[in-house]
mmCIF file of C-alpha atoms in Angstrom:
data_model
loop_
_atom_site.group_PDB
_atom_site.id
_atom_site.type_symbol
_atom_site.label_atom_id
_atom_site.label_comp_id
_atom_site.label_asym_id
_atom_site.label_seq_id
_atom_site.Cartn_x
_atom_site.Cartn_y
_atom_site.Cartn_z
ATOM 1 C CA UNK A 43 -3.041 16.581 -47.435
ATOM 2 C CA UNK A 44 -0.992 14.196 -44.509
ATOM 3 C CA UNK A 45 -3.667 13.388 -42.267
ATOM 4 C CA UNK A 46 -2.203 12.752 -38.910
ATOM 5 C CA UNK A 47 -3.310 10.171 -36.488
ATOM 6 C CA UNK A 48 -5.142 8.201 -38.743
ATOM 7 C CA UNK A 49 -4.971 4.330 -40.108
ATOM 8 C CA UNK A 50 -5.704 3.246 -43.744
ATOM 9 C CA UNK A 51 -8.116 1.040 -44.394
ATOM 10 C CA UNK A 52 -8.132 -1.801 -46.935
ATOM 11 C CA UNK A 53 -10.521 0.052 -49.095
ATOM 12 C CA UNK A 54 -7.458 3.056 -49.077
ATOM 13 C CA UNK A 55 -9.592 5.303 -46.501
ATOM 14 C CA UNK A 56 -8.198 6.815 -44.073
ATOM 15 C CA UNK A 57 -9.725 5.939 -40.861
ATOM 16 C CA UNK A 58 -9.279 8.162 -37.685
ATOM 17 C CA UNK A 59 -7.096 6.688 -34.800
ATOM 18 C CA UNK A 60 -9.218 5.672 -31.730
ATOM 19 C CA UNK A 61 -8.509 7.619 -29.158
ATOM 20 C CA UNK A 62 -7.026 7.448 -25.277
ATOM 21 C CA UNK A 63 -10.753 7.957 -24.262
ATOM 22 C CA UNK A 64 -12.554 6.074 -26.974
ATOM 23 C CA UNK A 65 -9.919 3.009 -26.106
ATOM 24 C CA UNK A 66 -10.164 3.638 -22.166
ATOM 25 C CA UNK A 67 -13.820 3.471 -22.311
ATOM 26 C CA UNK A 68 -13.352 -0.212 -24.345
ATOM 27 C CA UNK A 69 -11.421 -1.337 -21.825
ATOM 28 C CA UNK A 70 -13.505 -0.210 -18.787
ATOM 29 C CA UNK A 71 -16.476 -1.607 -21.146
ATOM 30 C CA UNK A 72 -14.661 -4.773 -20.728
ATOM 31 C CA UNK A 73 -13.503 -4.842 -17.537
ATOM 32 C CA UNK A 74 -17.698 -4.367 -17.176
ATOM 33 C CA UNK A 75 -18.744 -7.480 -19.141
ATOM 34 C CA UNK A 76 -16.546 -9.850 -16.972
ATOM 35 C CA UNK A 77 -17.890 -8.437 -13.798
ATOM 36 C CA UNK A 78 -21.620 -9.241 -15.194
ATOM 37 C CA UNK A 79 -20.495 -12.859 -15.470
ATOM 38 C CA UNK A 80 -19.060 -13.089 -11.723
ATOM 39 C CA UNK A 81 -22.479 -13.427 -9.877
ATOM 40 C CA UNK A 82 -23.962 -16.323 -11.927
ATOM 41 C CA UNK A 83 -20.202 -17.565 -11.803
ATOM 42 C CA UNK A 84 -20.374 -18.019 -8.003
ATOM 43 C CA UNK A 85 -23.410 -19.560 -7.850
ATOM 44 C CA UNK A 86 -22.144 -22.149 -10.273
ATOM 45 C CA UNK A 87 -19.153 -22.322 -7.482
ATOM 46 C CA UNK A 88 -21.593 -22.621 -5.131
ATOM 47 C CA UNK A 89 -23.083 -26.161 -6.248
ATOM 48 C CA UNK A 90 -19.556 -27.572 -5.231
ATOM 49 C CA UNK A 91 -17.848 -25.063 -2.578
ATOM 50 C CA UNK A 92 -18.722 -23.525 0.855
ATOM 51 C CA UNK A 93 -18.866 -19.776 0.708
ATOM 52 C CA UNK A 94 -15.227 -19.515 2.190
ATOM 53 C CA UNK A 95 -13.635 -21.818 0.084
ATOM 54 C CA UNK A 96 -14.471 -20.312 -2.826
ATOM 55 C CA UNK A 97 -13.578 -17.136 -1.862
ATOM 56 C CA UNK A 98 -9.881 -17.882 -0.299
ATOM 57 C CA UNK A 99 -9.278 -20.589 -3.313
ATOM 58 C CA UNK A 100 -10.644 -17.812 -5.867
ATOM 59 C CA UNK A 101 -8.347 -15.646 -4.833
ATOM 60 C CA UNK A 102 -5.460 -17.736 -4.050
ATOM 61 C CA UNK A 103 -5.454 -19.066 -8.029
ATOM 62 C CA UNK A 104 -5.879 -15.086 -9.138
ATOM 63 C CA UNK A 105 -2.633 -14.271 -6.938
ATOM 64 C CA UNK A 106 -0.360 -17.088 -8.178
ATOM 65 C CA UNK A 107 -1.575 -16.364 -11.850
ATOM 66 C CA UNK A 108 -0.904 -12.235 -10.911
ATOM 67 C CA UNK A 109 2.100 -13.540 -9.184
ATOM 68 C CA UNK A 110 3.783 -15.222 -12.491
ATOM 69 C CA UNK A 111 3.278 -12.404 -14.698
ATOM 70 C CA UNK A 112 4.953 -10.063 -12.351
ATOM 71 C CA UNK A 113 7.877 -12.381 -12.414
ATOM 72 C CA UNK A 114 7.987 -12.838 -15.985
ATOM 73 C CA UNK A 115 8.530 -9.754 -16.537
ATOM 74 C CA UNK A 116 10.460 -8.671 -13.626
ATOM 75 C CA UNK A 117 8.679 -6.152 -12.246
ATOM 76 C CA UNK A 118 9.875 -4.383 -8.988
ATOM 77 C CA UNK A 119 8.123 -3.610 -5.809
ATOM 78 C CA UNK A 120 5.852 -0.757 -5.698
ATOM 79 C CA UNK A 121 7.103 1.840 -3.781
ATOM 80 C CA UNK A 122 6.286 2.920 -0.016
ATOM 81 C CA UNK A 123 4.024 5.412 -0.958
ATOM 82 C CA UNK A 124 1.376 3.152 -3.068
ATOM 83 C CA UNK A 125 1.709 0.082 -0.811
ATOM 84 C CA UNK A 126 -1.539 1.921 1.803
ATOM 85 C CA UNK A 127 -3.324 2.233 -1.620
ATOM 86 C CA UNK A 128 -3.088 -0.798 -2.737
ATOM 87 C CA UNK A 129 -3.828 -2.555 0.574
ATOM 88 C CA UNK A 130 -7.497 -0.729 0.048
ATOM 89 C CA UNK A 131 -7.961 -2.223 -3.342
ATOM 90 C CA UNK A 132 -6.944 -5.880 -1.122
ATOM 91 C CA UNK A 133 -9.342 -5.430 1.495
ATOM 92 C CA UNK A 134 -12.350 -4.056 -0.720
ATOM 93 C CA UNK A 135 -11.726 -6.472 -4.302
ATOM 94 C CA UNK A 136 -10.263 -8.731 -3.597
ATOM 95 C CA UNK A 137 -11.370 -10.031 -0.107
ATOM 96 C CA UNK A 138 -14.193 -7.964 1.493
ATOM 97 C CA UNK A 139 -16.642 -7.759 -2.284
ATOM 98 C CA UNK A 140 -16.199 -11.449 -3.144
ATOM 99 C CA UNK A 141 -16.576 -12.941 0.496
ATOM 100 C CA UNK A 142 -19.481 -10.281 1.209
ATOM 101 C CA UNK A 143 -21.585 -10.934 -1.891
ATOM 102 C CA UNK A 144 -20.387 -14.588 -1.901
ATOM 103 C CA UNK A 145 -22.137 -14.971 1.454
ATOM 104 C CA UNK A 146 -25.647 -12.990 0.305
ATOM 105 C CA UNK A 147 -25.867 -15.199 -2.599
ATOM 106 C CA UNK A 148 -26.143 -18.211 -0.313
ATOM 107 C CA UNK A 149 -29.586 -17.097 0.206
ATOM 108 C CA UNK A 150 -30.326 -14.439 -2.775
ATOM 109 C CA UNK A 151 -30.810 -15.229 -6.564
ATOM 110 C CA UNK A 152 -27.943 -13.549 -8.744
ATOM 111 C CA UNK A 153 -31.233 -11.445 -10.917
ATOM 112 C CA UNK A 154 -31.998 -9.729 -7.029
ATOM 113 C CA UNK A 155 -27.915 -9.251 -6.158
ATOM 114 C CA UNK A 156 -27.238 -7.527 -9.543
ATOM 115 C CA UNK A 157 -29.502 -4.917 -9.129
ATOM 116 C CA UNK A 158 -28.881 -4.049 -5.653
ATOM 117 C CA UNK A 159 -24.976 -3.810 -6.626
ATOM 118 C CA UNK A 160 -26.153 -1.896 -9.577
ATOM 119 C CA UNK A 161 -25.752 0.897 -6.745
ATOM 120 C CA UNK A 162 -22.071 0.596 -7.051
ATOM 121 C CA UNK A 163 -21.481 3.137 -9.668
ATOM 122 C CA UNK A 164 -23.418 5.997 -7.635
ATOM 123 C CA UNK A 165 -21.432 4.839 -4.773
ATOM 124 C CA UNK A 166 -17.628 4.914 -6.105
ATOM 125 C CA UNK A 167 -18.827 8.094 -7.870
ATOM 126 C CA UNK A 168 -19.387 9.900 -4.370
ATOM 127 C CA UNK A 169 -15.954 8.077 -2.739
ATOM 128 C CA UNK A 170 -13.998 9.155 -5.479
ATOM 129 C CA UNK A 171 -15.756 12.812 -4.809
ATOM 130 C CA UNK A 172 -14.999 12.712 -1.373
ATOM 131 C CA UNK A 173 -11.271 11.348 -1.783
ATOM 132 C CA UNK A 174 -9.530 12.428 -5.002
ATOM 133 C CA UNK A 175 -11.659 16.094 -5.018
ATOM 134 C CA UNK A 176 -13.313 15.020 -8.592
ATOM 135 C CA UNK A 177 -15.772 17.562 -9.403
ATOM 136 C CA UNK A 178 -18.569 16.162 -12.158
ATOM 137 C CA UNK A 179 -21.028 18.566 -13.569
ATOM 138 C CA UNK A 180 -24.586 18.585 -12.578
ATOM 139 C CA UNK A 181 -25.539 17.014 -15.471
ATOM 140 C CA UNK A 182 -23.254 13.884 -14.836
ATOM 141 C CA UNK A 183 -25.103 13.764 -11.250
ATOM 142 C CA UNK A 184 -28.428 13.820 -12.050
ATOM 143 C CA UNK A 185 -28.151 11.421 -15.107
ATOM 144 C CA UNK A 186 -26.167 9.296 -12.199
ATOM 145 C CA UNK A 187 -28.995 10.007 -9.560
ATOM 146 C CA UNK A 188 -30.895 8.612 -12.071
ATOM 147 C CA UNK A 189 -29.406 6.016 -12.857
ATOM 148 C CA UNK A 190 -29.111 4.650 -9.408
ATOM 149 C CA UNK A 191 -33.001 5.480 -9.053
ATOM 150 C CA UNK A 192 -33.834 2.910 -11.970
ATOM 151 C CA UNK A 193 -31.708 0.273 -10.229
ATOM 152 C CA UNK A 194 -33.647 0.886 -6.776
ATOM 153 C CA UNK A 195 -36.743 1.106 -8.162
ATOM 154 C CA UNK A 196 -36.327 -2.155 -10.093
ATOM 155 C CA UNK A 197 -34.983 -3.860 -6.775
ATOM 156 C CA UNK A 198 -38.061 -2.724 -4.485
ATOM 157 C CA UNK A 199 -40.267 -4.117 -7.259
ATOM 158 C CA UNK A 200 -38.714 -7.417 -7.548
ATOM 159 C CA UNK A 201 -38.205 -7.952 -3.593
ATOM 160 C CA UNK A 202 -41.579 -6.861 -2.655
ATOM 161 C CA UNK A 203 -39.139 -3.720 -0.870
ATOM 162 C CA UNK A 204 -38.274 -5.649 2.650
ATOM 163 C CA UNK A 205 -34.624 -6.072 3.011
ATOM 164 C CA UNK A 206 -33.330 -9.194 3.804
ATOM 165 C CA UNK A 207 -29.742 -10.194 5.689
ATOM 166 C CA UNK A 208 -28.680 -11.252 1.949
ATOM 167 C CA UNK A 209 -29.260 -7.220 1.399
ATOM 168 C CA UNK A 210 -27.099 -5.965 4.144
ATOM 169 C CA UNK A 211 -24.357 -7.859 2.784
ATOM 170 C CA UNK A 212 -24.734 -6.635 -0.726
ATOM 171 C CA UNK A 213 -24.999 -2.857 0.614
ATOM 172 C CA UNK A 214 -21.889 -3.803 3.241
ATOM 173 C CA UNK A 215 -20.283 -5.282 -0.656
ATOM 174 C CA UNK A 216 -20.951 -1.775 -2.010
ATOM 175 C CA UNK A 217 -18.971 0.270 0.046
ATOM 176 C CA UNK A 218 -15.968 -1.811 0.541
ATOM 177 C CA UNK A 219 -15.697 -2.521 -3.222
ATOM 178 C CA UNK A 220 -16.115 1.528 -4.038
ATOM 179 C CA UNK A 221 -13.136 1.800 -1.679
ATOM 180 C CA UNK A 222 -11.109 -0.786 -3.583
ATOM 181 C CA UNK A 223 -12.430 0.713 -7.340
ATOM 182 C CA UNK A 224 -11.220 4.161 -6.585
ATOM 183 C CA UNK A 225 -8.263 3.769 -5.085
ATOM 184 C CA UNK A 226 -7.673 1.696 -7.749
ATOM 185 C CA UNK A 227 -8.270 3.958 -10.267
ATOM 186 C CA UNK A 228 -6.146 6.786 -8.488
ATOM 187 C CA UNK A 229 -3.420 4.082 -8.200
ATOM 188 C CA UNK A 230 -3.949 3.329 -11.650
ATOM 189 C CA UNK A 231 -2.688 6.544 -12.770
ATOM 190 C CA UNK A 232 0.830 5.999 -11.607
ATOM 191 C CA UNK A 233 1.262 2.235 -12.471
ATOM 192 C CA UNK A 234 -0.507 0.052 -15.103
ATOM 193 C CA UNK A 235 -3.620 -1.027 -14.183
ATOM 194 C CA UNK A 236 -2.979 -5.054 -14.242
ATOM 195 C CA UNK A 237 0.215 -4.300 -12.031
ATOM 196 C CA UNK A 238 -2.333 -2.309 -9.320
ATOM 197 C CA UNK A 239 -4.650 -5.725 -8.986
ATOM 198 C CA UNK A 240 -1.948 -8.082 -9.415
ATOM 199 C CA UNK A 241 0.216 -6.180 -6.630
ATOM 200 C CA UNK A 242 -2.870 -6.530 -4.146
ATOM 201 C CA UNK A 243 -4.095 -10.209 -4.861
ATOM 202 C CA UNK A 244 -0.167 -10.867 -4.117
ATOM 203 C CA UNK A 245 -0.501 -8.443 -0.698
ATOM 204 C CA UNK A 246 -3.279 -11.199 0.470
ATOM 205 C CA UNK A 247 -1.342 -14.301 -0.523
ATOM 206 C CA UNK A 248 -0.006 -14.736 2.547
ATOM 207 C CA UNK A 249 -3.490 -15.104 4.041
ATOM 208 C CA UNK A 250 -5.349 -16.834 1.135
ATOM 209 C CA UNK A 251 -3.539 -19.971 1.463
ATOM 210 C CA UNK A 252 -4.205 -20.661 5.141
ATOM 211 C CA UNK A 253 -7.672 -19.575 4.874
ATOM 212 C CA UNK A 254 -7.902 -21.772 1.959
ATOM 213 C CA UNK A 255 -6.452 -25.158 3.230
ATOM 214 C CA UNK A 256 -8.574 -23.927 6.480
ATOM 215 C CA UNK A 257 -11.803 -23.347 4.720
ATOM 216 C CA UNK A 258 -11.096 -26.772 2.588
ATOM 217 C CA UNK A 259 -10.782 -28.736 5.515
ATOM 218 C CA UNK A 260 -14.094 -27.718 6.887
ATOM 219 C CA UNK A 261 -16.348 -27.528 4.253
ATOM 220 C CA UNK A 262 -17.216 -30.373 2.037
ATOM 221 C CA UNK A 263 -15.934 -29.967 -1.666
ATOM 222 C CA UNK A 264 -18.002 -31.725 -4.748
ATOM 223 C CA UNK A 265 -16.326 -31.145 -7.925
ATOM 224 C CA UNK A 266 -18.800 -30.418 -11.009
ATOM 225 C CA UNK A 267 -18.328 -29.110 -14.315
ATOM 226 C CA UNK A 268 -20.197 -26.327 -13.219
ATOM 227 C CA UNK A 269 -18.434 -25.793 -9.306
ATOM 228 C CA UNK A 270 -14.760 -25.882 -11.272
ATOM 229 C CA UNK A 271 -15.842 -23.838 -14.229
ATOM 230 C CA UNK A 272 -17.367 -20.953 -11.567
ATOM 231 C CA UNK A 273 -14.191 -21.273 -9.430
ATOM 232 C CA UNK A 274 -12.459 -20.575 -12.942
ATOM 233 C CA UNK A 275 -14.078 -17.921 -14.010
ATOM 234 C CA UNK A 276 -14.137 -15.798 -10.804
ATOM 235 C CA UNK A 277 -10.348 -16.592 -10.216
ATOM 236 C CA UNK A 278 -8.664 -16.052 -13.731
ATOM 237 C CA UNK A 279 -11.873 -13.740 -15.466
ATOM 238 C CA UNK A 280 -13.203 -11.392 -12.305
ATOM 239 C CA UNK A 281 -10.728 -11.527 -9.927
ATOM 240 C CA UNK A 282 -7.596 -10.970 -12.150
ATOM 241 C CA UNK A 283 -8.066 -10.145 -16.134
ATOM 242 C CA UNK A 284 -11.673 -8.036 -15.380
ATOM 243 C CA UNK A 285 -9.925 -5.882 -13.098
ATOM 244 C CA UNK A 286 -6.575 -5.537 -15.368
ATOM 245 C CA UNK A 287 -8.805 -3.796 -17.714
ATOM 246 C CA UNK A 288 -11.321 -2.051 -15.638
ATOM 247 C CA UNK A 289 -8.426 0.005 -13.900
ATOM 248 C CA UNK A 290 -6.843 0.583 -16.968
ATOM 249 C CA UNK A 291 -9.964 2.233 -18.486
ATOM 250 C CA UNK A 292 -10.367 3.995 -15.301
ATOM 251 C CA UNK A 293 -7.315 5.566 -15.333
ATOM 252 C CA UNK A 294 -7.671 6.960 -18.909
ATOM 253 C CA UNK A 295 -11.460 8.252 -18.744
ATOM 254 C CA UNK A 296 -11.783 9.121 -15.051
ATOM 255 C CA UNK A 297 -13.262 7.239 -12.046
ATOM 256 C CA UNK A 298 -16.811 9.193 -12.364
ATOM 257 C CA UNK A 299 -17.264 8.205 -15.788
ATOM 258 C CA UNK A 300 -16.145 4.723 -15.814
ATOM 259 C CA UNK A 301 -17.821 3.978 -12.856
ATOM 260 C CA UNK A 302 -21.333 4.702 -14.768
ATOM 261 C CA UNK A 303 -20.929 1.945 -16.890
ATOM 262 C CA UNK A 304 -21.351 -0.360 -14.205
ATOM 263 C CA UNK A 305 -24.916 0.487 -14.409
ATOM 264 C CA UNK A 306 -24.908 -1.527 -17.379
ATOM 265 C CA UNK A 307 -23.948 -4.855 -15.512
ATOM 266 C CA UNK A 308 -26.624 -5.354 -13.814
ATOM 267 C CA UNK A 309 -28.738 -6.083 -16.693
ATOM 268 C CA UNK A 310 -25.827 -8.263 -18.255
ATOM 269 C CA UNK A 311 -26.027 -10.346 -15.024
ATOM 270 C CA UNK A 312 -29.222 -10.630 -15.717
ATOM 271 C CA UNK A 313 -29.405 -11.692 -19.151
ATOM 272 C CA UNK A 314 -26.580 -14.638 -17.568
ATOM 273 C CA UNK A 315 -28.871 -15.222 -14.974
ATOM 274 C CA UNK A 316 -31.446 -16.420 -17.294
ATOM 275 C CA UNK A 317 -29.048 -17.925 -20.199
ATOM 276 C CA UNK A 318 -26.487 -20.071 -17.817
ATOM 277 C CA UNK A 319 -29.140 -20.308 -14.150
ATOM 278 C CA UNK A 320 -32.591 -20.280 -15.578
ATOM 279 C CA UNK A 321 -33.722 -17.546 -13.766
ATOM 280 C CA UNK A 322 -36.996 -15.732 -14.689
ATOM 281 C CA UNK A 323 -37.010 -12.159 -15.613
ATOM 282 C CA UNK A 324 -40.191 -9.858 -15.229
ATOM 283 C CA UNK A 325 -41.429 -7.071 -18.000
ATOM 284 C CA UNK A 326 -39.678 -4.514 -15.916
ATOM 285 C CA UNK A 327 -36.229 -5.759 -16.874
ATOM 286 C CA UNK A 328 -36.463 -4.260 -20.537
ATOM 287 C CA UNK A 329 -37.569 -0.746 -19.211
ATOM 288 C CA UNK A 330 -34.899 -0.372 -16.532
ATOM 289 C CA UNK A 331 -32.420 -1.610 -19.430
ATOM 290 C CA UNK A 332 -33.437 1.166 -22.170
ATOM 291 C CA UNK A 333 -33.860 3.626 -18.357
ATOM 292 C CA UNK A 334 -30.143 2.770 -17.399
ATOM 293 C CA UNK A 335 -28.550 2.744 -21.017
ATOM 294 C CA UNK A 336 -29.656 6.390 -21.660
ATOM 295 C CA UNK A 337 -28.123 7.125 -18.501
ATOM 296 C CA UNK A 338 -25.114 5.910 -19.061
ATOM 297 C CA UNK A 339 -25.126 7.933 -22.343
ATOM 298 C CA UNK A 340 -25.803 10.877 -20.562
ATOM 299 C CA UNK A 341 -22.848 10.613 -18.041
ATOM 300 C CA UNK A 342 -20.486 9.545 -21.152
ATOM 301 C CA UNK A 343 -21.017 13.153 -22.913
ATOM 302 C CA UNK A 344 -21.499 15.459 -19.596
ATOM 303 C CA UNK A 345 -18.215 16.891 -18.703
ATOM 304 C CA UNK A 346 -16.764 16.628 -15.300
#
C-alpha cells in the first residue's frame, strides 16, 4: 500500500510527514526559546549601555540586518492596507516592549521581570479575542486562567506582593507587546512571518538612528564582552530571527494557542538567569514549572 505524506527512514520505515501544526508549533516553540534569552541578554547590555542606547542601537542593527534580506531578495512594499498593521507590531515590538522592559530592568532582577511578563500569553490571548473575533473553548480559557494564575502567584511570592515602578513598566510592556504579537500574527497570515518583523523594524529606521547617535552621545558607553554580546543577541536573536519564527508559528497554529507557550519562557529566563547572571532561584520555581507546563499541554489539545 502507497502511503501518502510520509518520509522513509534509513531503517526503510516509513515515517509520517510532520505536519503544518506540528511544524508551526516548532517554530513558535522557537521563536519562544530566543525570547527567554532576551531579559538576561539586556542586562548583560546593561553593564556597558544606558537604557536608551541599547534600545535605539538594538533595534537599529535588527533593521539594517531585516533591511538586507529584503533587498536580497527583492521584495516589494507591502501594500496600503497592511502598512496600519504593521506600524502596531513597530510601536509594541519593536520600540514600546524593549524600551519599556529595558527601563524596569534598571531596577528589577531578570528572575522577577520574567514572571510578571509571563502574563503576556493571557494578555495577547484576550487582544486577539477582542480584535480578530477568535473564539477558544472553555477549556483553552481556564487551562489559560490558570496558567496566568501560576505566574501571579509565583510573582507575589517572590516580591513580597508590593508593586514597584519596575512593575508598572513590565505591565505597561504587556499590553503594548500583545498589540504588536497579534497583529502580527493576523499580518502573518497574508505575508511571511520574517517579512511582517522585518517590514516594521525598517518602518522605525528612520527614527532609530537619530535616537541612537542621540542616546550615544549622552550616555556613557563601556564595551565588554558581555555589553556587546547582550547588544548582539537582542539585535540579531530577539529583535529579528525570534520574531521571524514566532509569527510564522503563529500564523499556522493560531494566535490563542501559540501565545500559551509563552508561559513556558518565563521559567527558561529563569533557568538563564541563574546559568549566565547568577541569580538565585527559590523551591517554588520547580512547582510553577511542572504548574505552567501542564497548562500549556492543556491549551495545545483544547480546540478553539
Amino acid at each position: 500500500m502507497r502511503v501518502k505524506s510520509s518520509a522513509i527512514a534509513p531503517t526503510g520505515i516509513a515515517v509520517p510527514a510532520p505536519t503544518k501544526t506540528t511544524f508551526g508549533t516548532v517554530q513558535a516553540a522557537l521563536g519562544v526559546a530566543a525570547f527567554s534569552l532576551t531579559f538576561p541578554a539586556t542586562a548583560w547590555g546593561l553593564e556597558g549601555f544606558g537604557p536608551w542606547s541599547l534600545v535605539a542601537v538594538r533595534s537599529v542593527l535588527a533593521a539594517l540586518v531585516a533591511g538586507g534580506c529584503l533587498l536580497a531578495l527583492r521584495v516589494p512594499m507591502p501594500g496600503r492596507r497592511d502598512r496600519p498593521g504593521l506600524a502596531v507590531v513597530a510601536c509594541g515590538v519593536v520600540v514600546g516592549f524593549p524600551l519599556l522592559t529595558t527601563l524596569a530592568l534598571r531596577t528589577s532582577t531578570t528572575a522577577h521581570a520574567a514572571v510578571v511578563v509571563g502574563l503576556l500569553p493571557l494578555t495577547t490571548a484576550l487582544l486577539s479575542a477582542l480584535r480578530m473575533g477568535t473564539r477558544p473553548s472553555r477549556t483553552f480559557w481556564t487551562a489559560a486562567l490558570a496558567g496566568a494564575a501560576a505566574v501571579v502567584a509565583f510573582t507575589v511570592q517572590q516580591s513580597g506582593g508590593a508593586l514597584t515602578t519596575a512593575d508598572l513598566y513590565l505591565f505597561a510592556a504587556l499590553l503594548v507587546c500583545a498589540a504588536g504579537y497579534t497583529e502580527g500574527g493576523r499580518l502573518a497570515r497574508v505575508m511571511p512571518g520574517w517579512q511582517v518583523i522585518a517590514w516594521a523594524l525598517v518602518l522605525c529606521l528612520p527614527v532609530g538612528v537619530p535616537a541612537a547617535a542621540l542616546a550615544l552621545s549622552y550616555e556613557p558607553v563601556r564595551l565588554t564582552a558581555h555589553s556587546v554580546a547582550g547588544l548582539l543577541w537582542v539585535a540579531a536573536g530577539s529583535q529579528f530571527l525570534g520574531l521571524v519564527v514566532w509569527y510564522r508559528g503563529m500564523a499556522a497554529i493560531g494566535i490563542p494557542k501559540a501565545s500559551q507557550l509563552q508561559l513556558a519562557q518565563p521559567l527558561l529566563t529563569l533557568v538563564w538567569s541563574v546559568l549566565l547572571l547568577g541569580e538565585h532561584l527559590t523551591v517554588a520555581a520547580p512547582l510553577t514549572a511542572a504548574a505552567v507546563l501542564t497548562c500549556i499541554a492543556v491549551t495545545q489539545r483544547a480546540r478553539g
